[in-house]
Amino acid sequence: MLCFCLYTAGALPAQTPNSKNATAQNDPASGANAKSPAPAHEIAIKAGHLVDVDSGTVLSDQVILVRDNRVIAVGKALAIPTSVTVIDLSNMTVLPGLIDCHTHLADGARDPSGDPLSYLKRTAAEVALESVPNAKDTLDSGFTTVRDVGVYRALTDVALRDAIARGNISGPRMYVAGAYVTITDGAGALTGAAPDIQLPWDLRYGQADGPWQVRAVIRKLANDGVDHIKILSSGAVLEHGSNPNSQEFTMEELQAAVEEAHAFGLRVEAHAHSAQGIKNAIRAGVASVEHATLIDDEGIALAKDRGTYLDMDIYDEECIEADARSGAIPPDFVQHDAALGQIQRDNFRKAVREGMKLSFGTDAGVCPYGVAARQLAFMVKYGMTPMQAIQAATTSAADLLGHSDVLGSIKPGKYADIIAVASDPIRDVRALETVSFVMKDGKVYKQGNSPN
Ligand SMILES: [Zn+2]
């Protein structure tokens, strides 16, 4: 890996969203005003073009000053102190690091069979270690932050998040869910095993029935140090015995989930394909609905009224169809998926037209890791401008995470999460499918043609 060695000696790479020792808000090592025993490291980035996602404009000839892991100044023709390292991106377009609000980085290697039952053949340690390249590929493709929304093997995501935060491995800043909170044998459960097979604890950790079991599992997850809660409000596509058109948790259970999560300061996202599952989740007060495939007019009105984000994974249908053609996924999954992909894309177009709050989430893991940016072109195809698609993956994503103070744009005080591309992404958003430069937390992970 290309290393500019920008860390303050002895300092942790600041970032951990919710480890028990440090949070994004109060990590003493990450504060712009933190007292560090070692001298600060400063970098000046010369940006030929800079996408200002807050204003929706592109600025030219900007200088970004970075101290340790934060941006400290941005402006045209800023004076560059002689002592700093200069990174010349004057022939490139510079953007804030991208944020994917729907990933599954810690679920191990993508299994060629596409069958969740393959988890019965791997230990939790294998799954966690298989996830290391998922994190690296994601960061190298320009995604400096992810909201990871659930794992089958509970808490592998917490381990991955913390290994990245400690600097043991390369990866994006992760905000994690710990497990799927799901009804017994529901959309987030490992289904398809024979009834007399007893699953290990971590493959059934998030199963809960009734409001008090839901509250109990959320209390455990909060104690485990998760950053948000993932609940499943309808059936799923890539799950045995599941029906995406169904409703799973009851209103009472969903309300208990949101209330309990809020008591711990955690936001809730709800998986929901079915119209009723979507509306129940919005009424219960979730921050975002994942997939939102079959959202109806009432659901759209409700989401607008409550300010609920829709996190619609409109690209991964390409991968599901390709896997179906090659026979790589189980036939019942293909059956579930019939027609849903196009309906979701049409509803995305409607949501754009209605001015809904839309974040960028890809369900990374359905497609290979590292190709999430391909969804941007689909968001443009289905109604967004390139700037709107970029904002979904920056400012809107940061807002959904509740961390606009430190994420989502290149502004003084925010984390120095900065990427660059060779061609103009406002003219063709596919430019973001080939990211040439990646900085996270003030550290360069990828630059030009240098080896990673
Ligand atoms: Zn997912």
Tab-separated table of C-alpha atoms and ligand atoms in Angstrom:
chain	number	residue	atom	x	y	z
A	1	MET	CA	0.000	0.000	0.000
A	2	LEU	CA	1.175	3.477	-0.804
A	3	CYS	CA	1.906	5.107	2.529
A	4	PHE	CA	2.482	8.769	3.138
A	5	CYS	CA	2.709	7.925	6.830
A	6	LEU	CA	0.568	10.833	7.878
A	7	TYR	CA	-0.421	9.632	11.317
A	8	THR	CA	0.691	11.405	14.383
A	9	ALA	CA	3.002	8.923	16.027
A	10	GLY	CA	1.170	6.892	18.632
A	11	ALA	CA	-2.254	8.258	17.771
A	12	LEU	CA	-5.064	5.932	16.830
A	13	PRO	CA	-6.528	6.513	13.390
A	14	ALA	CA	-9.445	8.534	14.654
A	15	GLN	CA	-12.833	7.450	13.545
A	16	THR	CA	-14.477	4.651	15.432
A	17	PRO	CA	-18.171	5.309	15.199
A	18	ASN	CA	-19.187	3.623	18.425
A	19	SER	CA	-16.492	1.578	20.010
A	20	LYS	CA	-16.803	1.741	23.742
A	21	ASN	CA	-13.526	3.656	23.918
A	22	ALA	CA	-14.161	6.316	21.322
A	23	THR	CA	-16.950	7.776	19.259
A	24	ALA	CA	-16.935	9.969	16.193
A	25	GLN	CA	-18.126	12.798	18.385
A	26	ASN	CA	-15.872	12.547	21.365
A	27	ASP	CA	-12.798	10.655	20.307
A	28	PRO	CA	-10.037	12.756	21.842
A	29	ALA	CA	-7.598	11.574	19.191
A	30	SER	CA	-9.798	12.871	16.405
A	31	GLY	CA	-10.651	16.337	17.645
A	32	ALA	CA	-9.376	19.250	15.601
A	33	ASN	CA	-8.398	20.910	18.860
A	34	ALA	CA	-7.024	17.772	20.462
A	35	LYS	CA	-3.714	18.195	22.257
A	36	SER	CA	-1.310	15.760	20.659
A	37	PRO	CA	2.143	15.059	22.027
A	38	ALA	CA	3.591	14.856	18.507
A	39	PRO	CA	3.614	17.677	15.958
A	40	ALA	CA	0.662	17.804	13.586
A	41	HIS	CA	1.070	16.576	10.029
A	42	GLU	CA	-0.198	18.947	7.395
A	43	ILE	CA	-0.995	18.338	3.761
A	44	ALA	CA	-2.091	20.710	1.030
A	45	ILE	CA	-4.136	19.255	-1.809
A	46	LYS	CA	-4.282	21.263	-5.024
A	47	ALA	CA	-7.660	20.501	-6.634
A	48	GLY	CA	-8.130	21.486	-10.276
A	49	HIS	CA	-11.855	21.058	-9.806
A	50	LEU	CA	-13.675	20.495	-6.527
A	51	VAL	CA	-17.272	19.274	-6.321
A	52	ASP	CA	-18.902	21.335	-3.579
A	53	VAL	CA	-21.743	18.979	-2.727
A	54	ASP	CA	-23.243	21.382	-0.168
A	55	SER	CA	-23.940	24.043	-2.782
A	56	GLY	CA	-24.244	21.688	-5.761
A	57	THR	CA	-21.526	23.528	-7.681
A	58	VAL	CA	-18.069	22.759	-9.046
A	59	LEU	CA	-15.262	25.091	-7.968
A	60	SER	CA	-11.941	25.477	-9.775
A	61	ASP	CA	-8.345	25.856	-8.573
A	62	GLN	CA	-9.010	25.089	-4.931
A	63	VAL	CA	-6.543	24.302	-2.180
A	64	ILE	CA	-7.550	21.960	0.663
A	65	LEU	CA	-5.462	22.113	3.816
A	66	VAL	CA	-5.497	18.982	5.968
A	67	ARG	CA	-4.096	18.691	9.479
A	68	ASP	CA	-3.899	15.146	10.836
A	69	ASN	CA	-7.293	13.646	10.060
A	70	ARG	CA	-9.291	16.842	9.506
A	71	VAL	CA	-9.797	19.439	6.816
A	72	ILE	CA	-8.786	22.804	8.263
A	73	ALA	CA	-9.279	25.144	5.296
A	74	VAL	CA	-10.588	25.139	1.728
A	75	GLY	CA	-10.374	27.995	-0.748
A	76	LYS	CA	-9.137	29.418	-4.002
A	77	ALA	CA	-5.428	30.162	-4.123
A	78	LEU	CA	-4.905	29.603	-0.400
A	79	ALA	CA	-1.330	30.209	0.686
A	80	ILE	CA	0.453	26.873	1.071
A	81	PRO	CA	2.922	26.812	3.959
A	82	THR	CA	6.368	25.623	2.844
A	83	SER	CA	6.532	22.933	5.518
A	84	VAL	CA	3.548	20.883	4.311
A	85	THR	CA	3.346	17.909	1.977
A	86	VAL	CA	1.735	18.935	-1.310
A	87	ILE	CA	-0.483	16.543	-3.273
A	88	ASP	CA	-1.072	17.864	-6.754
A	89	LEU	CA	-4.518	16.937	-8.108
A	90	SER	CA	-4.722	20.018	-10.320
A	91	ASN	CA	-5.617	17.921	-13.370
A	92	MET	CA	-8.354	16.029	-11.513
A	93	THR	CA	-11.836	16.480	-10.074
A	94	VAL	CA	-11.856	16.175	-6.304
A	95	LEU	CA	-14.874	15.071	-4.258
A	96	PRO	CA	-15.662	14.085	-0.690
A	97	GLY	CA	-15.276	10.371	0.001
A	98	LEU	CA	-18.393	8.459	-1.002
A	99	ILE	CA	-20.728	6.826	1.545
A	100	ASP	CA	-22.661	3.601	0.926
A	101	CYS	CA	-25.587	3.371	3.365
A	102	HIS	CA	-26.364	-0.291	2.689
A	103	THR	CA	-23.456	-2.719	2.760
A	104	HIS	CA	-22.693	-6.176	4.152
A	105	LEU	CA	-18.907	-6.069	4.290
A	106	ALA	CA	-18.510	-8.477	7.200
A	107	ASP	CA	-20.440	-11.403	5.733
A	108	GLY	CA	-17.270	-13.028	4.417
A	109	ALA	CA	-16.429	-13.970	0.853
A	110	ARG	CA	-19.252	-13.946	-1.647
A	111	ASP	CA	-20.284	-17.574	-1.841
A	112	PRO	CA	-20.535	-18.796	-5.449
A	113	SER	CA	-23.656	-20.760	-4.465
A	114	GLY	CA	-25.334	-17.567	-3.185
A	115	ASP	CA	-26.862	-19.673	-0.427
A	116	PRO	CA	-26.803	-18.342	3.164
A	117	LEU	CA	-26.663	-21.943	4.378
A	118	SER	CA	-22.997	-21.883	3.376
A	119	TYR	CA	-22.410	-20.148	6.738
A	120	LEU	CA	-22.794	-23.571	8.309
A	121	LYS	CA	-19.544	-24.558	6.612
A	122	ARG	CA	-17.480	-21.676	7.981
A	123	THR	CA	-16.496	-20.577	11.449
A	124	ALA	CA	-17.098	-17.003	12.569
A	125	ALA	CA	-13.329	-16.440	12.438
A	126	GLU	CA	-13.224	-17.557	8.808
A	127	VAL	CA	-16.099	-15.240	7.939
A	128	ALA	CA	-14.420	-12.279	9.631
A	129	LEU	CA	-11.059	-12.886	7.943
A	130	GLU	CA	-12.688	-13.462	4.558
A	131	SER	CA	-14.187	-9.988	4.992
A	132	VAL	CA	-10.808	-8.217	5.056
A	133	PRO	CA	-10.588	-7.843	1.247
A	134	ASN	CA	-14.227	-6.696	1.127
A	135	ALA	CA	-13.244	-3.720	3.253
A	136	LYS	CA	-10.115	-2.944	1.231
A	137	ASP	CA	-11.910	-3.179	-2.140
A	138	THR	CA	-14.625	-0.868	-0.847
A	139	LEU	CA	-12.168	1.792	0.325
A	140	ASP	CA	-10.047	1.562	-2.824
A	141	SER	CA	-13.140	2.201	-4.930
A	142	GLY	CA	-13.677	5.577	-3.231
A	143	PHE	CA	-16.082	4.686	-0.427
A	144	THR	CA	-14.540	6.058	2.749
A	145	THR	CA	-17.590	5.396	4.959
A	146	VAL	CA	-20.266	2.714	5.012
A	147	ARG	CA	-23.363	2.064	7.028
A	148	ASP	CA	-23.167	-1.721	7.261
A	149	VAL	CA	-26.665	-3.063	7.776
A	150	GLY	CA	-26.359	-6.518	9.173
A	151	VAL	CA	-24.490	-9.817	9.247
A	152	TYR	CA	-25.570	-13.438	9.599
A	153	ARG	CA	-22.741	-14.245	12.031
A	154	ALA	CA	-23.504	-11.700	14.745
A	155	LEU	CA	-20.848	-9.127	15.614
A	156	THR	CA	-18.350	-9.966	12.847
A	157	ASP	CA	-19.102	-6.402	11.687
A	158	VAL	CA	-18.143	-4.949	15.073
A	159	ALA	CA	-14.833	-6.827	14.844
A	160	LEU	CA	-14.206	-5.597	11.290
A	161	ARG	CA	-15.094	-2.005	12.213
A	162	ASP	CA	-12.722	-2.014	15.151
A	163	ALA	CA	-9.862	-3.670	13.223
A	164	ILE	CA	-10.135	-0.890	10.623
A	165	ALA	CA	-10.345	1.771	13.321
A	166	ARG	CA	-7.200	0.449	15.000
A	167	GLY	CA	-5.380	0.544	11.661
A	168	ASN	CA	-4.865	-3.232	11.549
A	169	ILE	CA	-6.446	-3.443	8.102
A	170	SER	CA	-7.536	-1.048	5.349
A	171	GLY	CA	-11.186	-0.257	4.972
A	172	PRO	CA	-13.851	2.401	5.156
A	173	ARG	CA	-15.102	3.938	8.384
A	174	MET	CA	-17.866	1.520	9.339
A	175	TYR	CA	-21.101	2.129	11.217
A	176	VAL	CA	-22.464	-1.298	12.070
A	177	ALA	CA	-25.666	-3.052	13.145
A	178	GLY	CA	-24.250	-6.146	14.886
A	179	ALA	CA	-26.991	-8.528	13.701
A	180	TYR	CA	-30.345	-8.565	11.960
A	181	VAL	CA	-33.279	-7.964	14.295
A	182	THR	CA	-35.864	-10.260	12.738
A	183	ILE	CA	-38.817	-12.475	13.578
A	184	THR	CA	-38.004	-16.158	14.140
A	185	ASP	CA	-37.188	-17.669	10.746
A	186	GLY	CA	-37.814	-14.246	9.220
A	187	ALA	CA	-36.045	-12.301	6.492
A	188	GLY	CA	-32.911	-11.809	8.595
A	189	ALA	CA	-32.716	-15.355	9.913
A	190	LEU	CA	-30.643	-18.197	8.536
A	191	THR	CA	-33.377	-20.343	7.027
A	192	GLY	CA	-33.459	-23.547	5.031
A	193	ALA	CA	-31.775	-25.841	7.550
A	194	ALA	CA	-33.645	-28.951	8.708
A	195	PRO	CA	-35.913	-28.271	11.723
A	196	ASP	CA	-33.812	-30.471	14.000
A	197	ILE	CA	-30.601	-28.541	13.288
A	198	GLN	CA	-29.678	-26.318	16.220
A	199	LEU	CA	-27.936	-23.193	14.957
A	200	PRO	CA	-25.078	-21.669	16.971
A	201	TRP	CA	-25.907	-18.584	19.046
A	202	ASP	CA	-24.456	-16.082	16.600
A	203	LEU	CA	-26.603	-17.328	13.707
A	204	ARG	CA	-29.816	-16.636	15.654
A	205	TYR	CA	-28.709	-13.715	17.824
A	206	GLY	CA	-31.138	-11.129	16.437
A	207	GLN	CA	-34.273	-13.294	16.296
A	208	ALA	CA	-37.037	-11.859	18.455
A	209	ASP	CA	-40.808	-12.263	18.736
A	210	GLY	CA	-42.991	-9.825	20.615
A	211	PRO	CA	-42.099	-6.310	21.755
A	212	TRP	CA	-40.186	-7.411	24.857
A	213	GLN	CA	-37.944	-9.843	23.000
A	214	VAL	CA	-37.304	-7.099	20.450
A	215	ARG	CA	-36.358	-4.699	23.236
A	216	ALA	CA	-34.139	-7.327	24.871
A	217	VAL	CA	-32.135	-8.021	21.710
A	218	ILE	CA	-31.688	-4.297	21.047
A	219	ARG	CA	-30.440	-3.820	24.604
A	220	LYS	CA	-27.858	-6.559	24.001
A	221	LEU	CA	-26.783	-5.034	20.688
A	222	ALA	CA	-26.444	-1.589	22.272
A	223	ASN	CA	-24.217	-3.138	24.912
A	224	ASP	CA	-22.195	-4.818	22.149
A	225	GLY	CA	-21.348	-1.357	20.812
A	226	VAL	CA	-23.355	-1.207	17.601
A	227	ASP	CA	-23.994	2.125	15.855
A	228	HIS	CA	-27.555	1.587	14.635
A	229	ILE	CA	-30.246	-1.088	14.530
A	230	LYS	CA	-31.409	-3.049	11.493
A	231	ILE	CA	-34.921	-4.492	11.611
A	232	LEU	CA	-36.729	-6.508	8.964
A	233	SER	CA	-40.272	-5.413	8.281
A	234	SER	CA	-41.061	-7.642	5.293
A	235	GLY	CA	-39.883	-10.846	3.682
A	236	ALA	CA	-36.739	-10.916	1.544
A	237	VAL	CA	-35.592	-11.918	-1.924
A	238	LEU	CA	-32.351	-13.739	-1.143
A	239	GLU	CA	-33.769	-15.927	1.628
A	240	HIS	CA	-35.302	-19.417	1.696
A	241	GLY	CA	-39.028	-19.626	2.464
A	242	SER	CA	-39.428	-15.863	2.356
A	243	ASN	CA	-41.970	-13.720	0.580
A	244	PRO	CA	-40.907	-10.134	-0.210
A	245	ASN	CA	-44.573	-9.157	-0.434
A	246	SER	CA	-45.246	-10.138	3.154
A	247	GLN	CA	-45.286	-8.182	6.378
A	248	GLU	CA	-43.107	-9.475	9.206
A	249	PHE	CA	-42.812	-7.562	12.510
A	250	THR	CA	-46.122	-6.145	13.764
A	251	MET	CA	-46.607	-2.436	14.400
A	252	GLU	CA	-46.268	-3.094	18.107
A	253	GLU	CA	-42.895	-4.786	17.586
A	254	LEU	CA	-41.637	-2.091	15.204
A	255	GLN	CA	-42.613	0.678	17.610
A	256	ALA	CA	-40.873	-1.137	20.460
A	257	ALA	CA	-37.736	-1.458	18.316
A	258	VAL	CA	-37.599	2.232	17.465
A	259	GLU	CA	-38.383	3.339	21.012
A	260	GLU	CA	-35.765	1.038	22.537
A	261	ALA	CA	-33.109	1.971	19.963
A	262	HIS	CA	-33.764	5.674	20.532
A	263	ALA	CA	-33.368	5.155	24.266
A	264	PHE	CA	-29.753	4.168	23.478
A	265	GLY	CA	-29.295	7.002	20.978
A	266	LEU	CA	-29.412	4.607	18.010
A	267	ARG	CA	-31.242	5.133	14.745
A	268	VAL	CA	-33.161	2.326	13.070
A	269	GLU	CA	-33.261	1.240	9.432
A	270	ALA	CA	-35.914	-1.161	8.211
A	271	HIS	CA	-35.629	-3.678	5.411
A	272	ALA	CA	-38.990	-3.579	3.603
A	273	HIS	CA	-40.103	-4.623	0.149
A	274	SER	CA	-43.874	-4.833	0.657
A	275	ALA	CA	-46.073	-1.720	0.644
A	276	GLN	CA	-47.470	-2.514	4.086
A	277	GLY	CA	-44.087	-3.387	5.555
A	278	ILE	CA	-42.764	-0.037	4.293
A	279	LYS	CA	-45.659	1.961	5.763
A	280	ASN	CA	-45.495	0.176	9.107
A	281	ALA	CA	-41.790	0.977	9.388
A	282	ILE	CA	-42.268	4.639	8.493
A	283	ARG	CA	-45.138	4.977	10.976
A	284	ALA	CA	-42.968	3.378	13.657
A	285	GLY	CA	-40.382	6.116	13.092
A	286	VAL	CA	-37.426	4.483	11.322
A	287	ALA	CA	-34.724	6.728	9.852
A	288	SER	CA	-34.676	4.893	6.536
A	289	VAL	CA	-36.484	2.226	4.595
A	290	GLU	CA	-34.119	-0.157	2.789
A	291	HIS	CA	-35.098	-1.363	-0.718
A	292	ALA	CA	-38.582	0.291	-0.542
A	293	THR	CA	-39.369	-1.812	-3.602
A	294	LEU	CA	-43.171	-1.801	-3.618
A	295	ILE	CA	-43.754	1.589	-2.012
A	296	ASP	CA	-47.211	2.946	-2.870
A	297	ASP	CA	-48.565	6.500	-2.998
A	298	GLU	CA	-49.589	6.389	0.639
A	299	GLY	CA	-46.088	5.236	1.575
A	300	ILE	CA	-44.536	8.050	-0.454
A	301	ALA	CA	-46.763	10.617	1.273
A	302	LEU	CA	-45.928	9.162	4.686
A	303	ALA	CA	-42.172	9.186	4.054
A	304	LYS	CA	-42.340	12.792	2.860
A	305	ASP	CA	-44.347	13.776	5.913
A	306	ARG	CA	-41.980	12.050	8.374
A	307	GLY	CA	-38.745	12.921	6.569
A	308	THR	CA	-37.878	9.229	6.179
A	309	TYR	CA	-35.025	8.371	3.839
A	310	LEU	CA	-35.495	5.762	1.129
A	311	ASP	CA	-32.330	3.755	0.507
A	312	MET	CA	-33.048	2.034	-2.789
A	313	ASP	CA	-30.524	-0.471	-4.191
A	314	ILE	CA	-31.465	-0.110	-7.839
A	315	TYR	CA	-28.256	-1.466	-9.400
A	316	ASP	CA	-27.873	-4.901	-7.792
A	317	GLU	CA	-30.647	-6.347	-9.966
A	318	GLU	CA	-27.965	-6.520	-12.678
A	319	CYS	CA	-25.938	-8.918	-10.520
A	320	ILE	CA	-28.957	-10.973	-9.414
A	321	GLU	CA	-29.981	-11.455	-13.054
A	322	ALA	CA	-26.429	-12.337	-14.112
A	323	ASP	CA	-26.163	-14.851	-11.260
A	324	ALA	CA	-29.571	-16.289	-12.191
A	325	ARG	CA	-28.500	-16.724	-15.833
A	326	SER	CA	-25.396	-18.607	-14.774
A	327	GLY	CA	-27.379	-20.724	-12.296
A	328	ALA	CA	-25.327	-19.322	-9.434
A	329	ILE	CA	-28.189	-18.560	-7.058
A	330	PRO	CA	-30.928	-20.837	-5.741
A	331	PRO	CA	-34.057	-21.024	-7.961
A	332	ASP	CA	-36.407	-19.880	-5.159
A	333	PHE	CA	-34.432	-16.637	-4.873
A	334	VAL	CA	-34.856	-16.025	-8.599
A	335	GLN	CA	-38.587	-16.647	-8.215
A	336	HIS	CA	-38.836	-14.051	-5.428
A	337	ASP	CA	-37.053	-11.523	-7.568
A	338	ALA	CA	-39.276	-11.836	-10.644
A	339	ALA	CA	-40.507	-8.384	-11.703
A	340	LEU	CA	-39.404	-6.696	-8.469
A	341	GLY	CA	-36.277	-5.159	-9.971
A	342	GLN	CA	-38.072	-3.086	-12.582
A	343	ILE	CA	-40.842	-2.084	-10.163
A	344	GLN	CA	-38.207	-0.804	-7.738
A	345	ARG	CA	-36.501	1.224	-10.472
A	346	ASP	CA	-39.818	2.716	-11.581
A	347	ASN	CA	-40.626	3.614	-7.972
A	348	PHE	CA	-37.182	5.177	-7.612
A	349	ARG	CA	-37.967	7.423	-10.588
A	350	LYS	CA	-41.244	8.367	-8.924
A	351	ALA	CA	-39.455	9.101	-5.641
A	352	VAL	CA	-37.005	11.408	-7.430
A	353	ARG	CA	-39.901	13.220	-9.110
A	354	GLU	CA	-41.649	13.609	-5.748
A	355	GLY	CA	-38.525	15.158	-4.209
A	356	MET	CA	-38.162	12.422	-1.588
A	357	LYS	CA	-35.145	12.105	0.683
A	358	LEU	CA	-32.996	9.519	-1.084
A	359	SER	CA	-29.698	8.163	0.196
A	360	PHE	CA	-27.187	5.965	-1.601
A	361	GLY	CA	-27.291	2.299	-0.631
A	362	THR	CA	-26.294	-0.632	-2.820
A	363	ASP	CA	-26.679	-3.828	-0.756
A	364	ALA	CA	-22.981	-4.427	-1.414
A	365	GLY	CA	-22.343	-8.137	-1.219
A	366	VAL	CA	-25.143	-8.911	-3.658
A	367	CYS	CA	-22.790	-7.513	-6.303
A	368	PRO	CA	-19.041	-7.960	-5.813
A	369	TYR	CA	-17.393	-5.522	-3.407
A	370	GLY	CA	-15.816	-2.495	-5.039
A	371	VAL	CA	-18.402	-1.854	-7.777
A	372	ALA	CA	-20.927	0.159	-5.751
A	373	ALA	CA	-20.289	3.326	-7.780
A	374	ARG	CA	-21.997	1.664	-10.744
A	375	GLN	CA	-25.302	2.460	-9.058
A	376	LEU	CA	-24.716	6.191	-9.609
A	377	ALA	CA	-25.293	5.839	-13.359
A	378	PHE	CA	-28.524	3.958	-12.676
A	379	MET	CA	-29.705	6.721	-10.355
A	380	VAL	CA	-29.091	9.167	-13.212
A	381	LYS	CA	-30.816	6.862	-15.690
A	382	TYR	CA	-33.858	6.812	-13.409
A	383	GLY	CA	-34.220	10.535	-12.931
A	384	MET	CA	-31.458	12.122	-10.882
A	385	THR	CA	-28.929	14.622	-12.138
A	386	PRO	CA	-25.306	13.517	-11.643
A	387	MET	CA	-25.005	16.099	-8.847
A	388	GLN	CA	-28.089	14.683	-7.097
A	389	ALA	CA	-26.687	11.154	-7.334
A	390	ILE	CA	-23.369	12.344	-5.844
A	391	GLN	CA	-25.234	14.202	-3.091
A	392	ALA	CA	-27.180	11.004	-2.262
A	393	ALA	CA	-23.791	9.352	-1.611
A	394	THR	CA	-22.335	12.299	0.328
A	395	THR	CA	-24.478	14.961	2.015
A	396	SER	CA	-27.681	12.892	2.192
A	397	ALA	CA	-25.860	9.786	3.392
A	398	ALA	CA	-24.094	11.805	6.105
A	399	ASP	CA	-27.441	13.256	7.166
A	400	LEU	CA	-29.005	9.780	7.362
A	401	LEU	CA	-26.094	8.624	9.532
A	402	GLY	CA	-26.565	11.661	11.771
A	403	HIS	CA	-22.961	12.761	11.225
A	404	SER	CA	-23.139	15.723	8.865
A	405	ASP	CA	-20.851	17.538	11.294
A	406	VAL	CA	-17.898	15.348	10.298
A	407	LEU	CA	-18.886	13.569	7.068
A	408	GLY	CA	-20.319	14.245	3.623
A	409	SER	CA	-18.401	17.245	2.292
A	410	ILE	CA	-14.948	18.815	2.215
A	411	LYS	CA	-15.295	21.550	4.784
A	412	PRO	CA	-13.170	22.785	7.706
A	413	GLY	CA	-13.645	20.594	10.768
A	414	LYS	CA	-14.780	17.515	8.853
A	415	TYR	CA	-12.792	14.326	8.421
A	416	ALA	CA	-10.291	14.489	5.580
A	417	ASP	CA	-12.086	11.908	3.446
A	418	ILE	CA	-11.205	12.952	-0.085
A	419	ILE	CA	-11.238	11.220	-3.471
A	420	ALA	CA	-10.369	12.265	-7.013
A	421	VAL	CA	-11.249	11.154	-10.515
A	422	ALA	CA	-9.607	11.882	-13.860
A	423	SER	CA	-12.701	12.973	-15.801
A	424	ASP	CA	-15.700	15.169	-15.035
A	425	PRO	CA	-18.341	13.258	-13.004
A	426	ILE	CA	-20.918	15.997	-13.540
A	427	ARG	CA	-20.803	15.396	-17.277
A	428	ASP	CA	-20.640	11.606	-16.905
A	429	VAL	CA	-21.149	10.194	-13.431
A	430	ARG	CA	-19.481	6.960	-14.518
A	431	ALA	CA	-16.199	8.792	-13.931
A	432	LEU	CA	-16.689	7.714	-10.308
A	433	GLU	CA	-16.371	4.061	-11.301
A	434	THR	CA	-12.619	4.668	-11.659
A	435	VAL	CA	-11.326	6.506	-8.623
A	436	SER	CA	-7.642	7.465	-8.835
A	437	PHE	CA	-7.041	8.946	-5.396
A	438	VAL	CA	-8.402	7.964	-1.998
A	439	MET	CA	-7.673	9.671	1.313
A	440	LYS	CA	-9.436	8.654	4.514
A	441	ASP	CA	-8.862	10.380	7.820
A	442	GLY	CA	-5.987	12.323	6.278
A	443	LYS	CA	-4.167	9.183	5.167
A	444	VAL	CA	-3.605	8.381	1.490
A	445	TYR	CA	-4.661	4.860	0.538
A	446	LYS	CA	-4.537	5.128	-3.231
A	447	GLN	CA	-2.905	7.559	-5.627
A	448	GLY	CA	-2.795	7.432	-9.407
A	449	ASN	CA	-1.184	4.346	-10.836
A	450	SER	CA	0.823	3.647	-7.728
A	451	PRO	CA	0.479	0.094	-6.475
A	452	ASN	CA	-1.937	-0.339	-3.625
B	1	ZN	ZN	-29.030	-5.886	2.600
